């Protein structure tokens, strides 16, 4: 574990600096001093003299701060899911987006927004998004069973196939929907963090903590799975069942994240690869490092999304897609060169 | 070459004798009509109402793009009962050709998409002339800020195209007089800051500089807080809305999410708690037909002006 503590310190420091920058930039620029002033006053009122308008305070505290926290949670969550799925499928391309889980979430959200109306009030959209993600996972697992896709590669193929079918169905819903309303759908198809609100952050937080702790506790099993089913089996791991449980946990995290952020692809694919280059392949280190790097990465992706096309927000999925695509090519070239 | 010249001369002569040509400006095109259309199709509820208010139902073979999105209301239904809806949503080229249409009244994002299947260029070979909604010209050319004159312009142009200029002129003069009389009853005061909330939760879809609500709000004695936003209907950020602190919020009502749900969303989000409009619960609802260019804009201005009147305590 030599070098772990300095790495951790660098990581946490980067996270705090990134957070501070993320809150100060955007459509309306806010000085860093104001950012910290608002934060300090929220923790304990009237320590700092209030020199800013109520509007600025609302922007910092009610819009950007929850948004940045959501970015961190979604980044951490998707990266951990990606890392875990890559272990149990032994496929370096495993990613919640490629496996169709995110598409299922988007389908649920689009159904609510364009066709059913908000029959359960404001919770309708996140709830249907979550159910869609879980449903997609069930379908992927079902298909892989029908296709007898016990091997890891075929599981990923089943995911891609199901993803295509769900996206086709979602496109039918968009095509039939009011063109004036389809702009709201862009959010679910290309991702974004604009729905973040304080009182809703508790849902992703609880799921992330619960599932994250469980995944950390399974680091040894994940390490064994990366070597091979037989090795894992000889170490007493019920391979098929363990893989299923990791899938369900991954769907749970992804479903909750999609319900608040739409589809954000490639974070789960990219971050674990970068992390393994820095900390090696031991999942006791890969998982927490993935969470940290995923959080920092998505904070910066959101900063880019909010500043590149100011004053409009660019969907964050475009940023992660671009970076992820380039990363993919680099990954291919690197493998080719070997 | 010689025959071509001769035939074009004879064509010119024959048309010159048969009809008085009408030429109107439609966005960046000059469209020439040899005769008033007999088999017109209009898209969307607001454009169809322009046709109806000019008494053109008997020159139409149908309409498109209304019921697919539940926009047909009672008032509207009474005027189009005899006509078929050729397509519940945006029509395809085949639908218009199949109806033997000779004229299509539509706009960009009102039945046609830039670079799409149905455009003036793609319909021209089939003898279907297109007149484009003035508000929507901003999608293909430079345009001035939205104005109620845009709506008048469409009515007057339709009047010329269909040879009912007198009726169109009378209508527009009537609207002008109505608004002028109405404007004189407004107390002069600083214009209220108004935000148009169409839809969207992660980021609001709103009316910018080139969309009709900007003109309606100004006519009613307010200013659209997004009137410097160089777009028509488009998405902005909530941060921008909070920074500009609207005093009144106009909700555009249509689609699956109700006006009441849109109001609830704005009232319940703590980020908006400090907005003047939210603190004073000053919301006003415009129906889709009222907020998009059409004859009901006049009523919409009255509704807005009522909502803008000073709060009496």
XYZ file of C-alpha atoms in Angstrom:
651
model
C 0.000 0.000 0.000
C 3.018 2.281 -0.359
C 2.096 5.624 -1.885
C -1.604 5.264 -1.084
C -1.822 8.163 1.348
C -0.222 10.819 -0.895
C -2.384 9.643 -3.805
C -5.496 9.882 -1.652
C -4.522 13.373 -0.491
C -3.960 14.532 -4.067
C -7.312 13.042 -5.057
C -9.291 14.688 -2.268
C -7.575 18.031 -2.812
C -8.391 17.859 -6.536
C -12.002 17.108 -5.671
C -12.346 20.134 -3.381
C -10.692 22.481 -5.885
C -12.851 21.118 -8.705
C -15.969 21.583 -6.589
C -15.085 25.189 -5.855
C -14.491 25.957 -9.537
C -17.673 24.136 -10.577
C -19.773 26.335 -8.318
C -18.226 29.628 -9.401
C -18.492 29.224 -13.187
C -21.645 29.127 -15.276
C -24.163 31.259 -17.151
C -23.848 33.896 -14.413
C -20.235 34.117 -13.153
C -19.926 34.139 -9.365
C -16.638 35.105 -7.624
C -15.034 32.286 -5.628
C -15.167 34.479 -2.515
C -18.931 34.682 -2.845
C -19.140 30.911 -3.290
C -17.287 30.269 -0.047
C -19.107 33.107 1.724
C -22.477 31.589 0.896
C -21.302 28.120 1.946
C -19.888 29.344 5.258
C -23.025 31.340 6.029
C -25.203 28.333 5.238
C -23.227 26.194 7.686
C -23.292 28.870 10.388
C -25.189 32.099 9.674
C -23.619 35.565 9.711
C -19.950 34.626 10.053
C -19.216 36.397 6.773
C -20.795 39.705 5.894
C -23.341 39.179 3.108
C -22.275 41.286 0.143
C -24.141 39.389 -2.523
C -27.726 39.486 -3.794
C -30.394 36.969 -2.807
C -30.434 35.844 -6.451
C -26.718 35.008 -6.361
C -27.228 33.107 -3.131
C -30.015 31.070 -4.742
C -27.774 30.353 -7.737
C -24.883 29.177 -5.547
C -26.819 27.317 -2.881
C -29.982 26.046 -4.573
C -28.798 25.504 -8.145
C -25.046 24.966 -8.406
C -24.190 23.289 -5.136
C -26.750 20.470 -5.451
C -25.810 20.203 -9.118
C -22.117 19.767 -8.282
C -22.941 17.211 -5.571
C -25.118 15.297 -8.027
C -22.257 15.391 -10.558
C -19.936 13.871 -7.953
C -22.415 11.167 -6.996
C -23.309 10.241 -10.588
C -19.620 10.199 -11.588
C -18.652 8.077 -8.598
C -21.619 5.750 -9.043
C -21.221 5.124 -12.762
C -17.463 4.612 -12.428
C -17.932 2.036 -9.661
C -20.600 0.232 -11.664
C -18.312 0.194 -14.706
C -15.400 -1.168 -12.663
C -17.550 -3.899 -11.078
C -19.155 -4.943 -14.364
C -15.756 -5.077 -16.025
C -14.655 -7.491 -13.310
C -17.618 -9.877 -13.383
C -17.930 -9.922 -17.179
C -14.164 -9.853 -17.694
C -14.930 -7.521 -20.547
C -13.036 -4.229 -20.669
C -15.963 -2.672 -22.579
C -18.591 -3.295 -19.903
C -20.363 -0.052 -19.073
C -23.902 0.667 -17.791
C -24.599 2.620 -20.982
C -23.450 -0.111 -23.366
C -25.427 -2.690 -21.389
C -28.706 -0.905 -22.069
C -29.446 -0.011 -18.438
C -29.267 3.735 -19.098
C -31.424 3.432 -22.216
C -34.147 1.766 -20.179
C -34.097 4.688 -17.770
C -34.396 7.218 -20.579
C -37.282 5.260 -22.063
C -39.225 5.468 -18.793
C -38.629 9.198 -18.475
C -39.666 9.923 -22.065
C -42.826 7.847 -21.654
C -43.842 10.003 -18.681
C -42.957 13.342 -20.245
C -44.500 12.895 -23.677
C -47.309 10.385 -23.216
C -48.630 9.518 -19.797
C -48.469 12.941 -18.182
C -47.262 13.417 -14.612
C -49.840 11.119 -13.013
C -47.796 10.778 -9.837
C -46.847 14.428 -9.651
C -43.274 15.627 -9.881
C -41.864 12.247 -8.861
C -43.354 10.588 -11.957
C -40.352 11.123 -14.202
C -37.583 9.928 -11.861
C -39.736 6.999 -10.762
C -40.460 5.810 -14.303
C -36.808 6.352 -15.248
C -35.746 4.149 -12.366
C -38.292 1.459 -13.233
C -37.171 1.609 -16.877
C -33.536 1.002 -15.856
C -34.474 -1.960 -13.695
C -36.735 -3.325 -16.443
C -33.930 -3.078 -18.995
C -31.603 -4.997 -16.677
C -34.197 -7.717 -16.243
C -34.576 -7.957 -20.026
C -30.795 -8.122 -20.562
C -30.492 -10.888 -17.988
C -33.492 -12.695 -19.477
C -32.141 -12.461 -23.011
C -28.717 -13.707 -21.944
C -30.426 -16.670 -20.299
C -32.550 -17.471 -23.383
C -29.495 -17.111 -25.611
C -27.618 -19.280 -23.135
C -25.128 -16.456 -22.914
C -23.294 -17.696 -19.883
C -20.013 -16.398 -21.221
C -19.070 -12.868 -20.332
C -18.740 -11.627 -23.908
C -22.221 -12.765 -24.889
C -23.698 -11.007 -21.886
C -22.311 -7.740 -23.192
C -23.639 -8.545 -26.668
C -27.073 -9.196 -25.184
C -26.853 -5.809 -23.482
C -25.986 -4.017 -26.701
C -28.837 -5.768 -28.541
C -31.382 -4.892 -25.879
C -30.060 -1.338 -25.809
C -30.730 -0.974 -29.545
C -34.290 -2.262 -29.169
C -35.055 0.057 -26.256
C -33.605 3.066 -28.072
C -35.756 2.234 -31.112
C -38.838 2.136 -28.879
C -37.818 5.411 -27.230
C -37.423 6.997 -30.662
C -40.968 5.926 -31.547
C -42.193 7.717 -28.417
C -40.239 10.844 -29.391
C -41.499 10.711 -32.956
C -45.109 10.473 -31.777
C -44.669 13.187 -29.162
C -45.303 16.902 -29.516
C -42.281 18.440 -31.310
C -42.571 21.444 -29.010
C -41.970 19.192 -26.032
C -39.230 17.010 -27.483
C -36.568 19.445 -26.289
C -37.169 18.112 -22.761
C -36.314 14.661 -24.088
C -32.821 15.762 -25.095
C -32.033 15.873 -21.395
C -32.824 12.191 -20.972
C -31.126 11.089 -24.178
C -27.931 13.091 -23.745
C -27.760 13.576 -20.004
C -27.527 16.599 -17.771
C -27.445 17.601 -14.141
C -30.011 20.402 -14.211
C -32.597 18.494 -12.174
C -30.469 18.528 -9.013
C -32.344 19.710 -5.930
C -31.347 19.437 -2.277
C -34.359 17.452 -1.127
C -33.897 14.855 -3.879
C -30.147 14.258 -3.444
C -30.901 11.858 -0.614
C -32.043 9.146 -3.067
C -28.790 8.845 -5.046
C -26.795 9.355 -1.827
C -28.396 6.479 0.066
C -28.183 4.075 -2.879
C -24.592 5.080 -3.605
C -23.497 4.579 0.001
C -25.334 1.282 0.491
C -24.278 -0.248 -2.829
C -20.782 1.270 -2.603
C -20.129 -0.255 0.824
C -21.337 -3.644 -0.386
C -19.133 -3.471 -3.495
C -16.082 -2.495 -1.382
C -16.775 -5.504 0.844
C -16.704 -7.734 -2.245
C -13.312 -6.500 -3.482
C -11.675 -9.898 -2.967
C -14.417 -11.692 -4.889
C -14.175 -9.131 -7.705
C -10.408 -9.697 -7.856
C -11.019 -13.450 -8.163
C -13.630 -12.893 -10.897
C -11.151 -10.941 -13.024
C -8.934 -13.997 -13.185
C -11.603 -16.412 -14.361
C -14.771 -18.273 -13.423
C -12.881 -21.434 -12.537
C -10.442 -19.668 -10.266
C -13.290 -17.836 -8.577
C -15.169 -21.096 -8.239
C -12.247 -22.852 -6.572
C -12.043 -19.940 -4.141
C -15.600 -20.737 -3.091
C -17.422 -17.959 -4.952
C -20.810 -18.966 -6.385
C -19.878 -17.488 -9.769
C -23.230 -17.296 -11.568
C -25.089 -15.979 -8.524
C -22.394 -13.459 -7.651
C -22.394 -12.118 -11.207
C -26.178 -11.762 -11.069
C -26.060 -9.874 -7.773
C -23.390 -7.486 -9.086
C -25.617 -6.859 -12.108
C -28.638 -6.055 -9.949
C -26.598 -3.763 -7.718
C -25.213 -2.063 -10.816
C -28.737 -1.603 -12.170
C -29.842 -0.137 -8.864
C -27.066 2.484 -8.896
C -27.436 3.243 -12.605
C -31.236 3.416 -12.383
C -31.163 5.973 -9.593
C -28.457 7.982 -11.354
C -30.313 7.998 -14.694
C -33.475 9.060 -12.884
C -31.753 12.323 -11.949
C -29.171 12.801 -14.686
C -30.398 11.125 -17.875
C -28.003 9.026 -19.955
C -24.370 9.871 -19.293
C -22.280 7.392 -21.186
C -18.646 6.297 -21.100
C -17.869 7.369 -17.521
C -18.160 3.766 -16.397
C -16.107 2.625 -19.348
C -13.300 5.133 -19.149
C -12.629 5.904 -15.501
C -11.768 2.357 -14.304
C -9.181 2.014 -17.098
C -7.460 5.233 -16.074
C -7.633 4.250 -12.417
C -6.070 0.829 -13.025
C -3.132 2.524 -14.722
C -2.523 4.572 -11.574
C -3.334 2.202 -8.708
C -3.055 -1.240 -10.318
C -5.656 -3.977 -10.549
C -6.549 -4.644 -6.893
C -10.257 -3.866 -6.459
C -9.726 -2.780 -2.869
C -8.012 0.204 -4.459
C -9.741 0.281 -7.880
C -13.220 0.831 -6.433
C -12.555 3.814 -4.132
C -10.173 5.361 -6.673
C -12.807 4.932 -9.413
C -15.365 6.690 -7.239
C -12.976 9.591 -6.607
C -11.806 9.969 -10.205
C -15.357 9.512 -11.517
C -16.568 12.322 -9.260
C -13.786 14.682 -10.378
C -14.246 13.759 -14.035
C -17.965 14.461 -14.052
C -17.508 17.765 -12.197
C -15.203 18.875 -15.001
C -17.424 17.472 -17.712
C -20.257 19.563 -16.260
C -18.046 22.656 -16.078
C -17.300 22.159 -19.771
C -20.982 21.563 -20.545
C -21.972 24.805 -18.820
C -19.261 27.028 -20.253
C -18.601 25.916 -23.823
C -21.925 27.202 -25.182
C -22.700 29.821 -22.535
C -25.397 30.961 -21.770
C -26.961 27.685 -22.858
C -26.091 24.370 -21.252
C -24.735 21.717 -23.543
C -25.947 18.215 -22.655
C -23.209 16.632 -20.548
C -23.548 13.337 -22.450
C -22.052 15.118 -25.462
C -18.966 15.984 -23.408
C -18.542 12.497 -21.965
C -19.303 10.980 -25.366
C -16.600 13.052 -27.050
C -13.998 12.395 -24.384
C -15.056 8.753 -24.131
C -14.911 8.229 -27.885
C -11.417 9.659 -28.134
C -10.411 7.551 -25.154
C -11.847 4.481 -26.874
C -9.714 5.114 -29.961
C -6.653 5.608 -27.794
C -7.440 2.336 -26.007
C -7.642 0.553 -29.370
C -4.398 2.080 -30.653
C -2.606 1.172 -27.454
C -3.753 -2.453 -27.687
C -2.858 -2.540 -31.374
C 0.668 -1.337 -30.700
C 1.333 -4.117 -28.256
C -33.673 27.961 -77.592
C -36.014 29.765 -79.921
C -38.994 27.628 -78.967
C -38.199 28.077 -75.290
C -38.200 31.834 -75.714
C -41.430 31.748 -77.684
C -43.189 29.500 -75.238
C -42.142 31.576 -72.262
C -43.401 34.711 -73.987
C -46.725 33.058 -74.773
C -46.919 31.817 -71.176
C -46.328 35.318 -69.901
C -48.974 36.692 -72.268
C -51.584 34.093 -71.445
C -51.202 34.462 -67.696
C -51.150 38.207 -67.988
C -54.476 38.091 -69.744
C -56.135 35.456 -67.591
C -55.401 36.723 -64.059
C -53.930 39.562 -62.182
C -50.879 37.984 -60.586
C -50.317 38.293 -56.877
C -46.855 38.410 -55.420
C -46.154 38.117 -51.722
C -43.006 37.926 -49.644
C -42.708 34.677 -47.694
C -39.607 34.773 -45.483
C -36.703 35.150 -47.957
C -38.708 34.138 -51.023
C -40.965 36.039 -53.356
C -43.902 33.826 -54.213
C -46.052 34.520 -57.243
C -49.620 33.264 -57.460
C -51.230 33.046 -60.872
C -54.586 32.438 -59.241
C -55.941 32.101 -55.698
C -55.374 28.582 -54.330
C -58.421 26.332 -54.356
C -57.136 23.374 -52.392
C -55.228 24.747 -49.435
C -53.870 22.891 -46.413
C -52.771 24.581 -43.195
C -50.654 23.104 -40.419
C -51.087 23.546 -36.658
C -53.916 25.114 -34.751
C -52.830 28.768 -34.820
C -52.204 28.839 -38.566
C -55.484 27.065 -39.277
C -57.295 29.682 -37.196
C -55.808 32.409 -39.401
C -57.357 30.666 -42.398
C -60.706 30.332 -40.619
C -60.857 33.924 -39.433
C -60.435 34.995 -43.064
C -63.351 32.736 -44.037
C -61.197 30.459 -46.169
C -62.555 27.082 -44.980
C -64.201 26.497 -48.384
C -60.839 26.925 -50.137
C -59.258 24.231 -47.990
C -59.079 20.476 -48.429
C -57.920 19.794 -44.914
C -55.510 20.628 -42.137
C -52.608 18.858 -40.434
C -50.647 18.676 -37.207
C -53.273 19.399 -34.555
C -54.946 16.380 -32.978
C -51.723 14.398 -32.651
C -50.844 16.726 -29.815
C -54.340 17.363 -28.424
C -54.458 20.996 -29.400
C -57.929 21.064 -30.964
C -60.341 22.969 -28.706
C -64.092 23.516 -28.982
C -63.899 26.909 -30.624
C -61.559 25.541 -33.229
C -63.525 22.343 -33.806
C -66.610 24.341 -34.802
C -64.695 25.906 -37.676
C -63.171 22.771 -39.163
C -65.881 20.156 -38.689
C -66.353 19.756 -42.431
C -62.637 19.371 -43.108
C -60.595 16.214 -42.716
C -57.391 16.142 -40.738
C -54.973 14.836 -43.331
C -52.266 14.058 -40.815
C -52.439 14.127 -37.033
C -48.850 15.384 -36.918
C -46.451 16.985 -39.388
C -47.567 15.894 -42.883
C -45.315 13.983 -45.249
C -44.948 15.053 -48.866
C -47.229 12.186 -49.910
C -50.046 13.364 -47.660
C -50.077 16.811 -49.272
C -49.729 15.508 -52.825
C -52.327 12.824 -52.148
C -54.830 15.504 -51.150
C -54.166 17.327 -54.433
C -53.206 20.361 -52.405
C -52.132 23.467 -54.299
C -51.142 25.504 -51.255
C -49.569 24.795 -47.853
C -49.638 27.332 -45.050
C -46.967 26.264 -42.570
C -43.863 27.496 -40.820
C -40.449 26.340 -39.729
C -41.109 24.036 -36.763
C -44.785 24.533 -37.593
C -45.191 21.660 -40.053
C -41.832 21.994 -41.826
C -38.308 21.397 -40.656
C -35.219 23.047 -42.066
C -33.648 20.438 -44.324
C -36.701 18.199 -43.906
C -38.885 16.290 -46.316
C -41.521 19.002 -46.574
C -40.153 22.433 -47.545
C -41.112 25.020 -50.197
C -38.382 23.564 -52.432
C -39.506 19.945 -52.125
C -43.172 20.833 -52.706
C -42.587 23.150 -55.684
C -42.238 20.369 -58.308
C -45.719 19.145 -57.343
C -47.401 22.483 -57.848
C -47.840 23.140 -54.143
C -46.987 26.713 -53.192
C -45.955 27.423 -49.619
C -46.530 30.496 -47.519
C -44.422 30.556 -44.348
C -45.461 31.887 -40.951
C -43.575 35.153 -40.398
C -42.593 34.354 -36.784
C -40.842 31.206 -38.020
C -38.696 33.018 -40.627
C -36.045 33.512 -37.943
C -35.029 29.873 -38.447
C -33.820 30.534 -41.993
C -32.966 34.250 -42.191
C -32.197 37.426 -40.268
C -35.347 38.900 -38.792
C -36.413 41.770 -36.566
C -37.652 41.205 -33.021
C -41.090 39.554 -32.777
C -43.957 41.994 -33.196
C -47.722 41.778 -33.412
C -47.130 43.154 -36.922
C -45.791 39.677 -37.792
C -49.280 38.253 -37.244
C -50.910 41.130 -39.167
C -48.422 40.540 -41.970
C -49.518 36.912 -42.259
C -53.217 37.823 -42.342
C -52.660 40.537 -44.966
C -50.513 38.232 -47.102
C -53.093 35.450 -46.910
C -55.701 38.047 -47.905
C -53.666 38.883 -51.022
C -53.009 35.249 -51.888
C -56.678 34.260 -51.648
C -58.105 37.472 -53.084
C -59.834 38.455 -49.847
C -57.755 41.540 -49.193
C -60.692 43.619 -48.028
C -61.588 41.161 -45.345
C -57.982 40.857 -44.172
C -57.504 44.610 -44.095
C -60.738 45.094 -42.162
C -59.713 42.445 -39.625
C -56.264 43.899 -39.103
C -57.610 47.455 -38.827
C -60.110 46.150 -36.292
C -57.323 44.530 -34.257
C -55.219 47.674 -34.417
C -58.127 49.830 -33.239
C -58.973 47.363 -30.482
C -55.405 47.315 -29.208
C -55.021 51.078 -29.470
C -58.232 51.648 -27.505
C -57.134 49.049 -25.017
C -53.619 50.475 -24.674
C -55.079 53.858 -23.743
C -56.719 52.244 -20.694
C -53.373 50.924 -19.404
C -51.859 52.950 -16.604
C -48.429 54.117 -17.659
C -45.881 52.420 -15.412
C -42.522 50.720 -15.528
C -42.828 47.523 -17.556
C -42.998 44.401 -15.407
C -40.292 41.764 -15.827
C -41.986 38.702 -17.316
C -40.708 35.168 -17.823
C -42.363 32.766 -20.263
C -42.304 29.195 -18.967
C -43.157 26.807 -21.759
C -41.783 23.547 -20.347
C -38.733 21.704 -19.098
C -37.485 20.974 -15.601
C -33.720 20.594 -15.923
C -33.667 23.799 -17.978
C -36.600 25.946 -19.075
C -37.822 26.169 -22.668
C -38.902 29.743 -23.212
C -39.720 32.425 -25.742
C -36.764 34.546 -26.833
C -36.479 37.719 -28.852
C -38.066 36.294 -32.023
C -41.033 34.437 -30.507
C -44.522 35.944 -30.395
C -44.882 36.115 -26.567
C -42.172 38.804 -26.506
C -44.491 40.980 -28.613
C -47.593 40.063 -26.596
C -45.903 40.881 -23.302
C -44.750 44.256 -24.596
C -48.210 45.092 -25.901
C -49.602 44.287 -22.449
C -47.124 46.558 -20.679
C -44.317 44.205 -19.687
C -40.923 43.116 -20.922
C -39.839 39.569 -21.603
C -36.762 39.026 -19.411
C -35.307 36.962 -22.268
C -35.886 39.564 -24.996
C -32.122 39.880 -25.503
C -31.896 36.152 -26.151
C -31.335 35.952 -29.905
C -33.555 32.948 -30.472
C -37.161 32.091 -31.126
C -38.446 29.294 -28.880
C -35.399 27.889 -27.108
C -33.852 26.648 -23.892
C -32.088 28.883 -21.352
C -30.698 28.097 -17.893
C -32.550 28.461 -14.590
C -29.594 30.516 -13.346
C -30.396 33.157 -15.927
C -34.031 33.215 -14.758
C -33.051 33.573 -11.091
C -30.578 36.343 -11.926
C -33.212 38.317 -13.859
C -35.870 37.800 -11.172
C -39.207 37.921 -13.054
C -42.216 39.613 -11.454
C -44.748 37.597 -13.457
C -44.488 34.116 -14.972
C -46.476 33.233 -18.087
C -47.134 29.507 -18.445
C -47.805 28.199 -21.942
C -50.410 25.442 -21.630
C -50.352 22.387 -23.922
C -49.093 18.820 -23.938
C -48.963 16.208 -21.212
C -47.709 18.356 -18.352
C -50.521 20.637 -17.173
C -50.222 24.348 -16.420
C -50.973 23.570 -12.775
C -48.068 21.085 -12.648
C -45.733 23.631 -14.204
C -46.794 26.181 -11.593
C -46.317 23.601 -8.804
C -42.818 22.877 -10.078
C -41.839 26.538 -9.901
C -43.491 27.073 -6.538
C -41.864 24.031 -4.917
C -38.259 24.495 -6.075
C -36.331 26.336 -3.332
C -34.076 27.964 -5.943
C -37.054 30.011 -7.125
C -38.399 30.901 -3.675
C -36.831 34.350 -3.900
C -38.319 35.242 -7.280
C -40.814 38.104 -7.081
C -43.293 36.150 -9.219
C -43.114 33.111 -6.931
C -43.260 35.109 -3.686
C -46.387 36.924 -4.895
C -47.774 33.850 -6.686
C -48.139 35.795 -9.931
C -48.671 33.211 -12.632
C -50.781 33.585 -15.743
C -51.648 30.851 -18.226
C -51.829 31.259 -21.993
C -53.100 28.431 -24.149
C -50.860 27.264 -27.000
C -53.129 28.948 -29.587
C -52.917 32.227 -27.691
C -49.129 32.222 -27.329
C -48.342 31.343 -30.955
C -49.084 33.774 -33.809
C -52.784 33.870 -34.665
C -56.048 35.738 -34.143
C -56.222 34.814 -30.462
C -53.119 36.916 -29.761
C -55.412 39.894 -29.208
C -57.267 38.116 -26.404
C -53.910 36.938 -25.051
C -52.730 40.534 -24.715
C -55.845 41.348 -22.658
C -55.242 38.320 -20.421
C -51.632 39.362 -19.885
C -52.503 42.996 -19.209
C -55.018 41.884 -16.562
C -52.323 39.805 -14.906
C -49.848 42.704 -15.041
C -52.145 45.153 -13.240
C -50.694 46.348 -9.952
C -51.514 44.109 -7.003
C -54.016 45.882 -4.764
C -53.599 45.034 -1.131
